[in-house]
Amino acid sequence: MFVVTAAAQARPKRMPREVRERQMLDAAVAVFARRGYRAASMDEIAELAGASKPLVYLYLNSKEDLFSACIRREAEALTAAVRAAVDPGAPADRRLWNGLRGFFAHTAAHPDGWAVLHCQARTHGEPFALEVAALRQQLVDVVTQLIIETAADGGCTAPLPATEVAGLAHALVGAAESLAGWSNERDGAAPSEQETAATLMNFAWTGLENLAHGRRWVPVGA
């Protein structure tokens, strides 16, 4: 007859790898955001994750690989939040509004993740900068499609040139990134994600709406 000893009963169950790895990534994002990539310590990350340093290395190989994994996870989560916020059946202005709200809500709720993406990853060269560039392109692709749909919904008689659409998309994403950084890094009370989204919406929508209706600004003497 098999008898379960008291020691066996007291032994904690082994944690699934995906749960343990998520804890390590959570800890790493917090430490990288606070310390920066260079100053971050694998000892501190392991301690915060409640794991041994050898286990962190076993799961995530190296500090560089760990940082890359953090960038990929935070980038995928941000892109997914923006995509999920956009209702394909809504009018063009609501699609853009909801996308901006999704972006600012996510960056406000995950300030450490945004700090890793917006501040840390961009300052250490390849391969980290390439990871962030890939994220930015995903966001630009989403905004590009929104601008194309805005023009179509507005009854634009002539399609906007592809280069102009690409430029507008890059400008809007850049403005959103700058506003998120400004909002998250304020010493005083930060505006809500709705207020921040409204700031950018007021700045961008009038121009997009005019373009959709064929109304363009032309420099004097051009």
JSON list of C-alpha atoms in Angstrom, two decimals:
[
{"chain": "A", "resi": 1, "resn": "MET", "atom": "CA", "xyz": [0.00, 0.00, 0.00]},
{"chain": "A", "resi": 2, "resn": "PHE", "atom": "CA", "xyz": [1.35, 3.44, -1.00]},
{"chain": "A", "resi": 3, "resn": "VAL", "atom": "CA", "xyz": [1.58, 5.85, 1.94]},
{"chain": "A", "resi": 4, "resn": "VAL", "atom": "CA", "xyz": [1.85, 9.62, 1.43]},
{"chain": "A", "resi": 5, "resn": "THR", "atom": "CA", "xyz": [4.32, 10.94, 3.97]},
{"chain": "A", "resi": 6, "resn": "ALA", "atom": "CA", "xyz": [3.94, 14.25, 5.76]},
{"chain": "A", "resi": 7, "resn": "ALA", "atom": "CA", "xyz": [7.01, 15.58, 3.93]},
{"chain": "A", "resi": 8, "resn": "ALA", "atom": "CA", "xyz": [5.47, 14.74, 0.59]},
{"chain": "A", "resi": 9, "resn": "GLN", "atom": "CA", "xyz": [2.22, 16.41, 1.57]},
{"chain": "A", "resi": 10, "resn": "ALA", "atom": "CA", "xyz": [4.05, 19.56, 2.60]},
{"chain": "A", "resi": 11, "resn": "ARG", "atom": "CA", "xyz": [6.13, 19.74, -0.58]},
{"chain": "A", "resi": 12, "resn": "PRO", "atom": "CA", "xyz": [4.83, 22.61, -2.75]},
{"chain": "A", "resi": 13, "resn": "LYS", "atom": "CA", "xyz": [3.52, 21.77, -6.18]},
{"chain": "A", "resi": 14, "resn": "ARG", "atom": "CA", "xyz": [5.84, 22.56, -9.03]},
{"chain": "A", "resi": 15, "resn": "MET", "atom": "CA", "xyz": [4.82, 25.81, -10.70]},
{"chain": "A", "resi": 16, "resn": "PRO", "atom": "CA", "xyz": [4.03, 25.53, -14.44]},
{"chain": "A", "resi": 17, "resn": "ARG", "atom": "CA", "xyz": [6.80, 26.93, -16.60]},
{"chain": "A", "resi": 18, "resn": "GLU", "atom": "CA", "xyz": [4.57, 29.54, -18.28]},
{"chain": "A", "resi": 19, "resn": "VAL", "atom": "CA", "xyz": [3.52, 30.91, -14.88]},
{"chain": "A", "resi": 20, "resn": "ARG", "atom": "CA", "xyz": [7.09, 31.04, -13.60]},
{"chain": "A", "resi": 21, "resn": "GLU", "atom": "CA", "xyz": [8.29, 32.66, -16.82]},
{"chain": "A", "resi": 22, "resn": "ARG", "atom": "CA", "xyz": [5.55, 35.29, -16.63]},
{"chain": "A", "resi": 23, "resn": "GLN", "atom": "CA", "xyz": [6.67, 36.13, -13.08]},
{"chain": "A", "resi": 24, "resn": "MET", "atom": "CA", "xyz": [10.25, 36.51, -14.30]},
{"chain": "A", "resi": 25, "resn": "LEU", "atom": "CA", "xyz": [9.18, 38.81, -17.13]},
{"chain": "A", "resi": 26, "resn": "ASP", "atom": "CA", "xyz": [7.02, 40.88, -14.78]},
{"chain": "A", "resi": 27, "resn": "ALA", "atom": "CA", "xyz": [9.98, 41.29, -12.44]},
{"chain": "A", "resi": 28, "resn": "ALA", "atom": "CA", "xyz": [12.36, 42.07, -15.30]},
{"chain": "A", "resi": 29, "resn": "VAL", "atom": "CA", "xyz": [10.08, 44.77, -16.75]},
{"chain": "A", "resi": 30, "resn": "ALA", "atom": "CA", "xyz": [9.85, 46.44, -13.33]},
{"chain": "A", "resi": 31, "resn": "VAL", "atom": "CA", "xyz": [13.62, 46.34, -12.78]},
{"chain": "A", "resi": 32, "resn": "PHE", "atom": "CA", "xyz": [14.54, 47.43, -16.32]},
{"chain": "A", "resi": 33, "resn": "ALA", "atom": "CA", "xyz": [12.08, 50.32, -16.11]},
{"chain": "A", "resi": 34, "resn": "ARG", "atom": "CA", "xyz": [13.50, 51.47, -12.76]},
{"chain": "A", "resi": 35, "resn": "ARG", "atom": "CA", "xyz": [17.21, 50.80, -13.27]},
{"chain": "A", "resi": 36, "resn": "GLY", "atom": "CA", "xyz": [17.71, 50.85, -17.02]},
{"chain": "A", "resi": 37, "resn": "TYR", "atom": "CA", "xyz": [19.18, 48.00, -19.05]},
{"chain": "A", "resi": 38, "resn": "ARG", "atom": "CA", "xyz": [22.83, 48.54, -18.09]},
{"chain": "A", "resi": 39, "resn": "ALA", "atom": "CA", "xyz": [22.29, 48.95, -14.36]},
{"chain": "A", "resi": 40, "resn": "ALA", "atom": "CA", "xyz": [19.64, 46.23, -14.01]},
{"chain": "A", "resi": 41, "resn": "SER", "atom": "CA", "xyz": [20.88, 43.24, -12.03]},
{"chain": "A", "resi": 42, "resn": "MET", "atom": "CA", "xyz": [19.91, 39.65, -12.74]},
{"chain": "A", "resi": 43, "resn": "ASP", "atom": "CA", "xyz": [20.17, 39.06, -8.99]},
{"chain": "A", "resi": 44, "resn": "GLU", "atom": "CA", "xyz": [17.55, 41.75, -8.35]},
{"chain": "A", "resi": 45, "resn": "ILE", "atom": "CA", "xyz": [15.29, 40.39, -11.09]},
{"chain": "A", "resi": 46, "resn": "ALA", "atom": "CA", "xyz": [15.55, 36.85, -9.70]},
{"chain": "A", "resi": 47, "resn": "GLU", "atom": "CA", "xyz": [14.84, 38.04, -6.15]},
{"chain": "A", "resi": 48, "resn": "LEU", "atom": "CA", "xyz": [11.81, 40.06, -7.23]},
{"chain": "A", "resi": 49, "resn": "ALA", "atom": "CA", "xyz": [10.50, 37.08, -9.22]},
{"chain": "A", "resi": 50, "resn": "GLY", "atom": "CA", "xyz": [11.00, 34.75, -6.24]},
{"chain": "A", "resi": 51, "resn": "ALA", "atom": "CA", "xyz": [13.29, 32.53, -8.29]},
{"chain": "A", "resi": 52, "resn": "SER", "atom": "CA", "xyz": [16.95, 31.60, -8.28]},
{"chain": "A", "resi": 53, "resn": "LYS", "atom": "CA", "xyz": [19.30, 33.33, -10.69]},
{"chain": "A", "resi": 54, "resn": "PRO", "atom": "CA", "xyz": [20.28, 30.01, -12.31]},
{"chain": "A", "resi": 55, "resn": "LEU", "atom": "CA", "xyz": [16.59, 29.34, -13.00]},
{"chain": "A", "resi": 56, "resn": "VAL", "atom": "CA", "xyz": [16.18, 32.73, -14.68]},
{"chain": "A", "resi": 57, "resn": "TYR", "atom": "CA", "xyz": [19.16, 31.95, -16.90]},
{"chain": "A", "resi": 58, "resn": "LEU", "atom": "CA", "xyz": [17.78, 28.46, -17.59]},
{"chain": "A", "resi": 59, "resn": "TYR", "atom": "CA", "xyz": [14.42, 29.85, -18.76]},
{"chain": "A", "resi": 60, "resn": "LEU", "atom": "CA", "xyz": [15.57, 33.04, -20.50]},
{"chain": "A", "resi": 61, "resn": "ASN", "atom": "CA", "xyz": [19.23, 32.39, -21.40]},
{"chain": "A", "resi": 62, "resn": "SER", "atom": "CA", "xyz": [20.86, 35.79, -20.85]},
{"chain": "A", "resi": 63, "resn": "LYS", "atom": "CA", "xyz": [20.22, 39.36, -19.79]},
{"chain": "A", "resi": 64, "resn": "GLU", "atom": "CA", "xyz": [20.05, 40.42, -23.44]},
{"chain": "A", "resi": 65, "resn": "ASP", "atom": "CA", "xyz": [17.55, 37.67, -24.29]},
{"chain": "A", "resi": 66, "resn": "LEU", "atom": "CA", "xyz": [15.52, 38.57, -21.20]},
{"chain": "A", "resi": 67, "resn": "PHE", "atom": "CA", "xyz": [15.36, 42.23, -22.22]},
{"chain": "A", "resi": 68, "resn": "SER", "atom": "CA", "xyz": [14.36, 41.25, -25.77]},
{"chain": "A", "resi": 69, "resn": "ALA", "atom": "CA", "xyz": [11.62, 39.00, -24.38]},
{"chain": "A", "resi": 70, "resn": "CYS", "atom": "CA", "xyz": [10.33, 41.92, -22.28]},
{"chain": "A", "resi": 71, "resn": "ILE", "atom": "CA", "xyz": [10.24, 44.20, -25.32]},
{"chain": "A", "resi": 72, "resn": "ARG", "atom": "CA", "xyz": [8.38, 41.62, -27.42]},
{"chain": "A", "resi": 73, "resn": "ARG", "atom": "CA", "xyz": [5.82, 40.91, -24.71]},
{"chain": "A", "resi": 74, "resn": "GLU", "atom": "CA", "xyz": [5.10, 44.57, -23.97]},
{"chain": "A", "resi": 75, "resn": "ALA", "atom": "CA", "xyz": [4.98, 45.42, -27.68]},
{"chain": "A", "resi": 76, "resn": "GLU", "atom": "CA", "xyz": [2.54, 42.63, -28.45]},
{"chain": "A", "resi": 77, "resn": "ALA", "atom": "CA", "xyz": [0.32, 43.62, -25.51]},
{"chain": "A", "resi": 78, "resn": "LEU", "atom": "CA", "xyz": [0.22, 47.28, -26.63]},
{"chain": "A", "resi": 79, "resn": "THR", "atom": "CA", "xyz": [-0.58, 46.43, -30.24]},
{"chain": "A", "resi": 80, "resn": "ALA", "atom": "CA", "xyz": [-3.29, 43.98, -29.12]},
{"chain": "A", "resi": 81, "resn": "ALA", "atom": "CA", "xyz": [-4.84, 46.65, -26.87]},
{"chain": "A", "resi": 82, "resn": "VAL", "atom": "CA", "xyz": [-5.05, 49.15, -29.73]},
{"chain": "A", "resi": 83, "resn": "ARG", "atom": "CA", "xyz": [-6.50, 46.60, -32.16]},
{"chain": "A", "resi": 84, "resn": "ALA", "atom": "CA", "xyz": [-9.04, 45.39, -29.60]},
{"chain": "A", "resi": 85, "resn": "ALA", "atom": "CA", "xyz": [-10.22, 48.96, -28.92]},
{"chain": "A", "resi": 86, "resn": "VAL", "atom": "CA", "xyz": [-11.08, 49.67, -32.57]},
{"chain": "A", "resi": 87, "resn": "ASP", "atom": "CA", "xyz": [-14.63, 48.68, -33.51]},
{"chain": "A", "resi": 88, "resn": "PRO", "atom": "CA", "xyz": [-14.61, 47.97, -37.29]},
{"chain": "A", "resi": 89, "resn": "GLY", "atom": "CA", "xyz": [-18.30, 48.82, -37.55]},
{"chain": "A", "resi": 90, "resn": "ALA", "atom": "CA", "xyz": [-18.04, 52.27, -35.93]},
{"chain": "A", "resi": 91, "resn": "PRO", "atom": "CA", "xyz": [-17.79, 55.56, -37.88]},
{"chain": "A", "resi": 92, "resn": "ALA", "atom": "CA", "xyz": [-14.29, 56.65, -38.86]},
{"chain": "A", "resi": 93, "resn": "ASP", "atom": "CA", "xyz": [-13.93, 59.23, -36.09]},
{"chain": "A", "resi": 94, "resn": "ARG", "atom": "CA", "xyz": [-15.02, 56.71, -33.44]},
{"chain": "A", "resi": 95, "resn": "ARG", "atom": "CA", "xyz": [-12.56, 54.13, -34.74]},
{"chain": "A", "resi": 96, "resn": "LEU", "atom": "CA", "xyz": [-9.69, 56.59, -34.41]},
{"chain": "A", "resi": 97, "resn": "TRP", "atom": "CA", "xyz": [-10.95, 57.84, -31.04]},
{"chain": "A", "resi": 98, "resn": "ASN", "atom": "CA", "xyz": [-11.27, 54.32, -29.65]},
{"chain": "A", "resi": 99, "resn": "GLY", "atom": "CA", "xyz": [-7.83, 53.37, -30.97]},
{"chain": "A", "resi": 100, "resn": "LEU", "atom": "CA", "xyz": [-6.25, 56.38, -29.25]},
{"chain": "A", "resi": 101, "resn": "ARG", "atom": "CA", "xyz": [-8.09, 55.64, -26.02]},
{"chain": "A", "resi": 102, "resn": "GLY", "atom": "CA", "xyz": [-6.90, 52.04, -26.18]},
{"chain": "A", "resi": 103, "resn": "PHE", "atom": "CA", "xyz": [-3.32, 53.21, -26.68]},
{"chain": "A", "resi": 104, "resn": "PHE", "atom": "CA", "xyz": [-3.32, 55.74, -23.84]},
{"chain": "A", "resi": 105, "resn": "ALA", "atom": "CA", "xyz": [-5.27, 53.47, -21.47]},
{"chain": "A", "resi": 106, "resn": "HIS", "atom": "CA", "xyz": [-2.72, 50.70, -21.96]},
{"chain": "A", "resi": 107, "resn": "THR", "atom": "CA", "xyz": [0.35, 52.91, -21.58]},
{"chain": "A", "resi": 108, "resn": "ALA", "atom": "CA", "xyz": [-1.13, 54.50, -18.45]},
{"chain": "A", "resi": 109, "resn": "ALA", "atom": "CA", "xyz": [-1.98, 51.11, -16.93]},
{"chain": "A", "resi": 110, "resn": "HIS", "atom": "CA", "xyz": [1.46, 49.67, -17.75]},
{"chain": "A", "resi": 111, "resn": "PRO", "atom": "CA", "xyz": [3.94, 52.50, -17.10]},
{"chain": "A", "resi": 112, "resn": "ASP", "atom": "CA", "xyz": [6.86, 50.12, -16.59]},
{"chain": "A", "resi": 113, "resn": "GLY", "atom": "CA", "xyz": [6.18, 48.38, -19.89]},
{"chain": "A", "resi": 114, "resn": "TRP", "atom": "CA", "xyz": [5.93, 51.73, -21.66]},
{"chain": "A", "resi": 115, "resn": "ALA", "atom": "CA", "xyz": [9.18, 52.91, -20.05]},
{"chain": "A", "resi": 116, "resn": "VAL", "atom": "CA", "xyz": [10.94, 49.80, -21.35]},
{"chain": "A", "resi": 117, "resn": "LEU", "atom": "CA", "xyz": [9.57, 50.33, -24.86]},
{"chain": "A", "resi": 118, "resn": "HIS", "atom": "CA", "xyz": [9.78, 54.09, -25.13]},
{"chain": "A", "resi": 119, "resn": "CYS", "atom": "CA", "xyz": [12.90, 54.92, -23.10]},
{"chain": "A", "resi": 120, "resn": "GLN", "atom": "CA", "xyz": [15.14, 51.93, -22.41]},
{"chain": "A", "resi": 121, "resn": "ALA", "atom": "CA", "xyz": [14.91, 49.91, -25.62]},
{"chain": "A", "resi": 122, "resn": "ARG", "atom": "CA", "xyz": [15.59, 52.91, -27.84]},
{"chain": "A", "resi": 123, "resn": "THR", "atom": "CA", "xyz": [18.83, 53.90, -26.15]},
{"chain": "A", "resi": 124, "resn": "HIS", "atom": "CA", "xyz": [20.81, 50.68, -26.45]},
{"chain": "A", "resi": 125, "resn": "GLY", "atom": "CA", "xyz": [21.05, 50.09, -30.20]},
{"chain": "A", "resi": 126, "resn": "GLU", "atom": "CA", "xyz": [20.50, 46.83, -32.01]},
{"chain": "A", "resi": 127, "resn": "PRO", "atom": "CA", "xyz": [18.85, 44.42, -31.57]},
{"chain": "A", "resi": 128, "resn": "PHE", "atom": "CA", "xyz": [16.62, 46.28, -29.13]},
{"chain": "A", "resi": 129, "resn": "ALA", "atom": "CA", "xyz": [15.96, 49.27, -31.39]},
{"chain": "A", "resi": 130, "resn": "LEU", "atom": "CA", "xyz": [14.88, 46.87, -34.14]},
{"chain": "A", "resi": 131, "resn": "GLU", "atom": "CA", "xyz": [12.33, 45.27, -31.79]},
{"chain": "A", "resi": 132, "resn": "VAL", "atom": "CA", "xyz": [10.83, 48.69, -31.05]},
{"chain": "A", "resi": 133, "resn": "ALA", "atom": "CA", "xyz": [10.85, 49.64, -34.73]},
{"chain": "A", "resi": 134, "resn": "ALA", "atom": "CA", "xyz": [8.83, 46.51, -35.46]},
{"chain": "A", "resi": 135, "resn": "LEU", "atom": "CA", "xyz": [6.27, 47.54, -32.82]},
{"chain": "A", "resi": 136, "resn": "ARG", "atom": "CA", "xyz": [6.07, 51.04, -34.25]},
{"chain": "A", "resi": 137, "resn": "GLN", "atom": "CA", "xyz": [5.45, 49.67, -37.73]},
{"chain": "A", "resi": 138, "resn": "GLN", "atom": "CA", "xyz": [2.56, 47.57, -36.44]},
{"chain": "A", "resi": 139, "resn": "LEU", "atom": "CA", "xyz": [0.96, 50.68, -34.92]},
{"chain": "A", "resi": 140, "resn": "VAL", "atom": "CA", "xyz": [1.63, 52.66, -38.10]},
{"chain": "A", "resi": 141, "resn": "ASP", "atom": "CA", "xyz": [-0.08, 49.90, -40.12]},
{"chain": "A", "resi": 142, "resn": "VAL", "atom": "CA", "xyz": [-3.19, 50.13, -37.91]},
{"chain": "A", "resi": 143, "resn": "VAL", "atom": "CA", "xyz": [-3.31, 53.94, -38.22]},
{"chain": "A", "resi": 144, "resn": "THR", "atom": "CA", "xyz": [-2.65, 53.79, -41.96]},
{"chain": "A", "resi": 145, "resn": "GLN", "atom": "CA", "xyz": [-5.73, 51.65, -42.43]},
{"chain": "A", "resi": 146, "resn": "LEU", "atom": "CA", "xyz": [-7.79, 54.02, -40.25]},
{"chain": "A", "resi": 147, "resn": "ILE", "atom": "CA", "xyz": [-6.72, 56.99, -42.39]},
{"chain": "A", "resi": 148, "resn": "ILE", "atom": "CA", "xyz": [-7.60, 55.16, -45.61]},
{"chain": "A", "resi": 149, "resn": "GLU", "atom": "CA", "xyz": [-11.02, 54.26, -44.18]},
{"chain": "A", "resi": 150, "resn": "THR", "atom": "CA", "xyz": [-11.52, 57.83, -42.99]},
{"chain": "A", "resi": 151, "resn": "ALA", "atom": "CA", "xyz": [-10.96, 59.15, -46.50]},
{"chain": "A", "resi": 152, "resn": "ALA", "atom": "CA", "xyz": [-13.35, 56.55, -47.93]},
{"chain": "A", "resi": 153, "resn": "ASP", "atom": "CA", "xyz": [-16.05, 57.27, -45.34]},
{"chain": "A", "resi": 154, "resn": "GLY", "atom": "CA", "xyz": [-15.73, 61.00, -46.01]},
{"chain": "A", "resi": 155, "resn": "GLY", "atom": "CA", "xyz": [-16.45, 60.53, -49.69]},
{"chain": "A", "resi": 156, "resn": "CYS", "atom": "CA", "xyz": [-12.99, 61.62, -50.78]},
{"chain": "A", "resi": 157, "resn": "THR", "atom": "CA", "xyz": [-13.22, 61.86, -54.57]},
{"chain": "A", "resi": 158, "resn": "ALA", "atom": "CA", "xyz": [-9.54, 61.13, -55.17]},
{"chain": "A", "resi": 159, "resn": "PRO", "atom": "CA", "xyz": [-7.55, 58.60, -53.09]},
{"chain": "A", "resi": 160, "resn": "LEU", "atom": "CA", "xyz": [-4.91, 60.15, -50.88]},
{"chain": "A", "resi": 161, "resn": "PRO", "atom": "CA", "xyz": [-1.39, 59.46, -52.18]},
{"chain": "A", "resi": 162, "resn": "ALA", "atom": "CA", "xyz": [0.25, 56.50, -50.44]},
{"chain": "A", "resi": 163, "resn": "THR", "atom": "CA", "xyz": [3.21, 58.61, -49.36]},
{"chain": "A", "resi": 164, "resn": "GLU", "atom": "CA", "xyz": [0.90, 61.17, -47.75]},
{"chain": "A", "resi": 165, "resn": "VAL", "atom": "CA", "xyz": [-1.05, 58.46, -45.91]},
{"chain": "A", "resi": 166, "resn": "ALA", "atom": "CA", "xyz": [2.21, 56.93, -44.66]},
{"chain": "A", "resi": 167, "resn": "GLY", "atom": "CA", "xyz": [3.45, 60.33, -43.51]},
{"chain": "A", "resi": 168, "resn": "LEU", "atom": "CA", "xyz": [0.22, 61.09, -41.68]},
{"chain": "A", "resi": 169, "resn": "ALA", "atom": "CA", "xyz": [0.27, 57.69, -39.98]},
{"chain": "A", "resi": 170, "resn": "HIS", "atom": "CA", "xyz": [3.87, 58.13, -38.81]},
{"chain": "A", "resi": 171, "resn": "ALA", "atom": "CA", "xyz": [3.10, 61.64, -37.57]},
{"chain": "A", "resi": 172, "resn": "LEU", "atom": "CA", "xyz": [0.06, 60.47, -35.60]},
{"chain": "A", "resi": 173, "resn": "VAL", "atom": "CA", "xyz": [1.90, 57.54, -34.01]},
{"chain": "A", "resi": 174, "resn": "GLY", "atom": "CA", "xyz": [4.83, 59.81, -33.15]},
{"chain": "A", "resi": 175, "resn": "ALA", "atom": "CA", "xyz": [2.48, 62.31, -31.52]},
{"chain": "A", "resi": 176, "resn": "ALA", "atom": "CA", "xyz": [0.79, 59.54, -29.53]},
{"chain": "A", "resi": 177, "resn": "GLU", "atom": "CA", "xyz": [4.16, 58.23, -28.32]},
{"chain": "A", "resi": 178, "resn": "SER", "atom": "CA", "xyz": [5.26, 61.71, -27.29]},
{"chain": "A", "resi": 179, "resn": "LEU", "atom": "CA", "xyz": [2.01, 62.40, -25.43]},
{"chain": "A", "resi": 180, "resn": "ALA", "atom": "CA", "xyz": [2.17, 59.05, -23.61]},
{"chain": "A", "resi": 181, "resn": "GLY", "atom": "CA", "xyz": [5.71, 59.82, -22.50]},
{"chain": "A", "resi": 182, "resn": "TRP", "atom": "CA", "xyz": [4.72, 63.31, -21.37]},
{"chain": "A", "resi": 183, "resn": "SER", "atom": "CA", "xyz": [1.69, 62.00, -19.47]},
{"chain": "A", "resi": 184, "resn": "ASN", "atom": "CA", "xyz": [3.47, 59.11, -17.75]},
{"chain": "A", "resi": 185, "resn": "GLU", "atom": "CA", "xyz": [6.53, 61.15, -16.75]},
{"chain": "A", "resi": 186, "resn": "ARG", "atom": "CA", "xyz": [4.69, 64.08, -15.15]},
{"chain": "A", "resi": 187, "resn": "ASP", "atom": "CA", "xyz": [5.52, 64.83, -11.52]},
{"chain": "A", "resi": 188, "resn": "GLY", "atom": "CA", "xyz": [2.05, 66.14, -10.77]},
{"chain": "A", "resi": 189, "resn": "ALA", "atom": "CA", "xyz": [-1.35, 64.66, -11.50]},
{"chain": "A", "resi": 190, "resn": "ALA", "atom": "CA", "xyz": [-1.39, 63.09, -14.95]},
{"chain": "A", "resi": 191, "resn": "PRO", "atom": "CA", "xyz": [-4.37, 63.62, -17.27]},
{"chain": "A", "resi": 192, "resn": "SER", "atom": "CA", "xyz": [-6.65, 60.64, -17.76]},
{"chain": "A", "resi": 193, "resn": "GLU", "atom": "CA", "xyz": [-6.29, 58.51, -20.88]},
{"chain": "A", "resi": 194, "resn": "GLN", "atom": "CA", "xyz": [-9.55, 60.02, -22.13]},
{"chain": "A", "resi": 195, "resn": "GLU", "atom": "CA", "xyz": [-8.22, 63.57, -21.71]},
{"chain": "A", "resi": 196, "resn": "THR", "atom": "CA", "xyz": [-4.95, 62.66, -23.43]},
{"chain": "A", "resi": 197, "resn": "ALA", "atom": "CA", "xyz": [-6.78, 60.94, -26.28]},
{"chain": "A", "resi": 198, "resn": "ALA", "atom": "CA", "xyz": [-9.06, 63.96, -26.67]},
{"chain": "A", "resi": 199, "resn": "THR", "atom": "CA", "xyz": [-6.02, 66.26, -26.90]},
{"chain": "A", "resi": 200, "resn": "LEU", "atom": "CA", "xyz": [-4.62, 64.31, -29.82]},
{"chain": "A", "resi": 201, "resn": "MET", "atom": "CA", "xyz": [-8.03, 63.75, -31.38]},
{"chain": "A", "resi": 202, "resn": "ASN", "atom": "CA", "xyz": [-8.72, 67.50, -31.42]},
{"chain": "A", "resi": 203, "resn": "PHE", "atom": "CA", "xyz": [-5.32, 68.07, -33.00]},
{"chain": "A", "resi": 204, "resn": "ALA", "atom": "CA", "xyz": [-5.60, 65.34, -35.64]},
{"chain": "A", "resi": 205, "resn": "TRP", "atom": "CA", "xyz": [-9.24, 64.89, -36.54]},
{"chain": "A", "resi": 206, "resn": "THR", "atom": "CA", "xyz": [-9.93, 68.32, -38.02]},
{"chain": "A", "resi": 207, "resn": "GLY", "atom": "CA", "xyz": [-7.09, 67.83, -40.47]},
{"chain": "A", "resi": 208, "resn": "LEU", "atom": "CA", "xyz": [-8.09, 64.28, -41.36]},
{"chain": "A", "resi": 209, "resn": "GLU", "atom": "CA", "xyz": [-11.73, 65.27, -41.80]},
{"chain": "A", "resi": 210, "resn": "ASN", "atom": "CA", "xyz": [-10.77, 68.12, -44.10]},
{"chain": "A", "resi": 211, "resn": "LEU", "atom": "CA", "xyz": [-8.55, 65.82, -46.16]},
{"chain": "A", "resi": 212, "resn": "ALA", "atom": "CA", "xyz": [-11.37, 63.30, -46.42]},
{"chain": "A", "resi": 213, "resn": "HIS", "atom": "CA", "xyz": [-13.53, 66.03, -47.95]},
{"chain": "A", "resi": 214, "resn": "GLY", "atom": "CA", "xyz": [-10.83, 67.26, -50.29]},
{"chain": "A", "resi": 215, "resn": "ARG", "atom": "CA", "xyz": [-10.07, 70.43, -48.32]},
{"chain": "A", "resi": 216, "resn": "ARG", "atom": "CA", "xyz": [-6.36, 71.08, -48.15]},
{"chain": "A", "resi": 217, "resn": "TRP", "atom": "CA", "xyz": [-4.17, 73.75, -46.68]},
{"chain": "A", "resi": 218, "resn": "VAL", "atom": "CA", "xyz": [-2.05, 75.43, -49.33]},
{"chain": "A", "resi": 219, "resn": "PRO", "atom": "CA", "xyz": [0.87, 77.72, -48.41]},
{"chain": "A", "resi": 220, "resn": "VAL", "atom": "CA", "xyz": [0.51, 81.31, -49.58]},
{"chain": "A", "resi": 221, "resn": "GLY", "atom": "CA", "xyz": [2.36, 81.89, -52.84]},
{"chain": "A", "resi": 222, "resn": "ALA", "atom": "CA", "xyz": [2.69, 78.18, -53.61]}
]
